[in-house]
Amino acid sequence: MALRDTLSDAILMVRARHGLLVAESADEPRIATLLEHLADRLAIPLFRWTRSGGLVRSGMAGSVYGSERPGNALDHIASSDVPALYHFHGVPAGTDPGTLQASQFRD
């Protein structure tokens, strides 16, 4: 599928207020590029999360304090009043829905 089609589909899903989009791909740079374009088109900031770096706003230095743990990052997102796009890179596939983090994603 062309990046343009995927971007259009992602824009529609975000505008339809889908709270969580899961993208599994062996081509991680393509996903990162898609999310950069998506955030740009929607005029909202993009945050990336990694286990070692925590939540970092794209284009800025430093991370949100204490956000290295997924639960803490999700707590920060829930308390934020800034509309944004969040990319959680490296969340294990098949994360158990019974875990606190999975239930926070659903909420």
XYZ file of C-alpha atoms in Angstrom:
107
model
C 0.000 0.000 0.000
C 1.320 3.445 -0.891
C 2.361 5.773 1.920
C -0.165 8.347 0.664
C -3.052 5.849 1.009
C -1.850 4.725 4.429
C -1.540 8.354 5.547
C -5.065 9.140 4.338
C -6.409 6.111 6.203
C -4.554 7.092 9.386
C -5.886 10.668 9.186
C -9.434 9.338 8.885
C -8.965 7.030 11.876
C -7.556 9.790 14.084
C -10.287 12.232 13.066
C -12.857 9.503 13.838
C -11.379 9.563 17.358
C -9.844 6.092 17.387
C -7.806 6.238 20.562
C -5.272 3.575 19.668
C -3.839 2.489 16.348
C -1.579 -0.543 16.239
C 0.935 -0.766 13.416
C 3.095 -3.846 13.140
C 5.807 -3.703 10.506
C 9.278 -4.988 9.857
C 9.952 -1.554 8.316
C 10.159 0.653 11.419
C 11.528 3.706 9.542
C 8.406 3.638 7.334
C 6.143 3.705 10.407
C 8.171 6.579 11.892
C 7.890 8.538 8.634
C 4.150 7.887 8.451
C 3.664 9.189 11.986
C 5.750 12.295 11.281
C 3.581 13.053 8.249
C 0.416 12.311 10.217
C 1.346 14.673 13.054
C 2.340 17.338 10.535
C -0.930 17.042 8.570
C -2.984 17.198 11.784
C -0.841 20.039 13.175
C -0.245 18.237 16.469
C 3.005 17.329 18.229
C 4.480 13.851 17.930
C 5.942 12.128 20.973
C 8.003 8.944 20.748
C 8.375 6.480 23.583
C 11.155 3.968 24.056
C 11.933 1.930 27.135
C 15.377 3.516 27.457
C 14.450 7.093 26.565
C 10.892 7.550 27.811
C 8.562 10.044 26.119
C 10.361 12.580 23.944
C 8.665 15.255 21.866
C 9.859 15.026 18.268
C 12.359 17.733 17.448
C 13.077 18.582 21.085
C 15.760 17.490 23.511
C 15.025 15.757 26.780
C 12.263 13.473 27.884
C 9.252 13.695 30.150
C 10.628 12.986 33.628
C 10.088 9.401 34.776
C 8.366 8.273 31.583
C 10.649 5.308 30.865
C 8.082 2.908 32.335
C 5.055 2.454 30.052
C 2.603 2.976 32.911
C 4.192 6.302 33.854
C 4.175 7.437 30.232
C 0.485 6.536 29.939
C -0.258 8.396 33.194
C 1.420 11.468 31.710
C -0.616 11.176 28.506
C -3.868 10.789 30.459
C -3.142 13.906 32.512
C -1.995 16.012 29.543
C -4.410 18.499 28.033
C -2.311 18.831 24.857
C -3.676 16.952 21.836
C -0.771 14.926 20.469
C 0.216 11.776 18.649
C 2.192 9.195 20.633
C 4.391 6.487 19.136
C 5.199 3.686 21.556
C 8.118 1.936 19.898
C 9.066 -1.484 21.150
C 5.930 -2.449 23.059
C 5.992 -6.228 22.910
C 3.548 -7.779 20.457
C 0.777 -9.630 22.236
C 0.973 -7.535 25.391
C -1.399 -9.170 27.882
C -4.658 -7.168 27.960
C -4.953 -7.912 31.675
C -1.929 -5.761 32.510
C -2.258 -2.243 33.848
C -0.660 -0.757 30.745
C -3.069 -2.541 28.403
C -6.072 -1.389 30.426
C -4.731 2.174 30.369
C -4.519 1.988 26.575
C -8.180 0.922 26.464
C -9.243 3.799 28.752
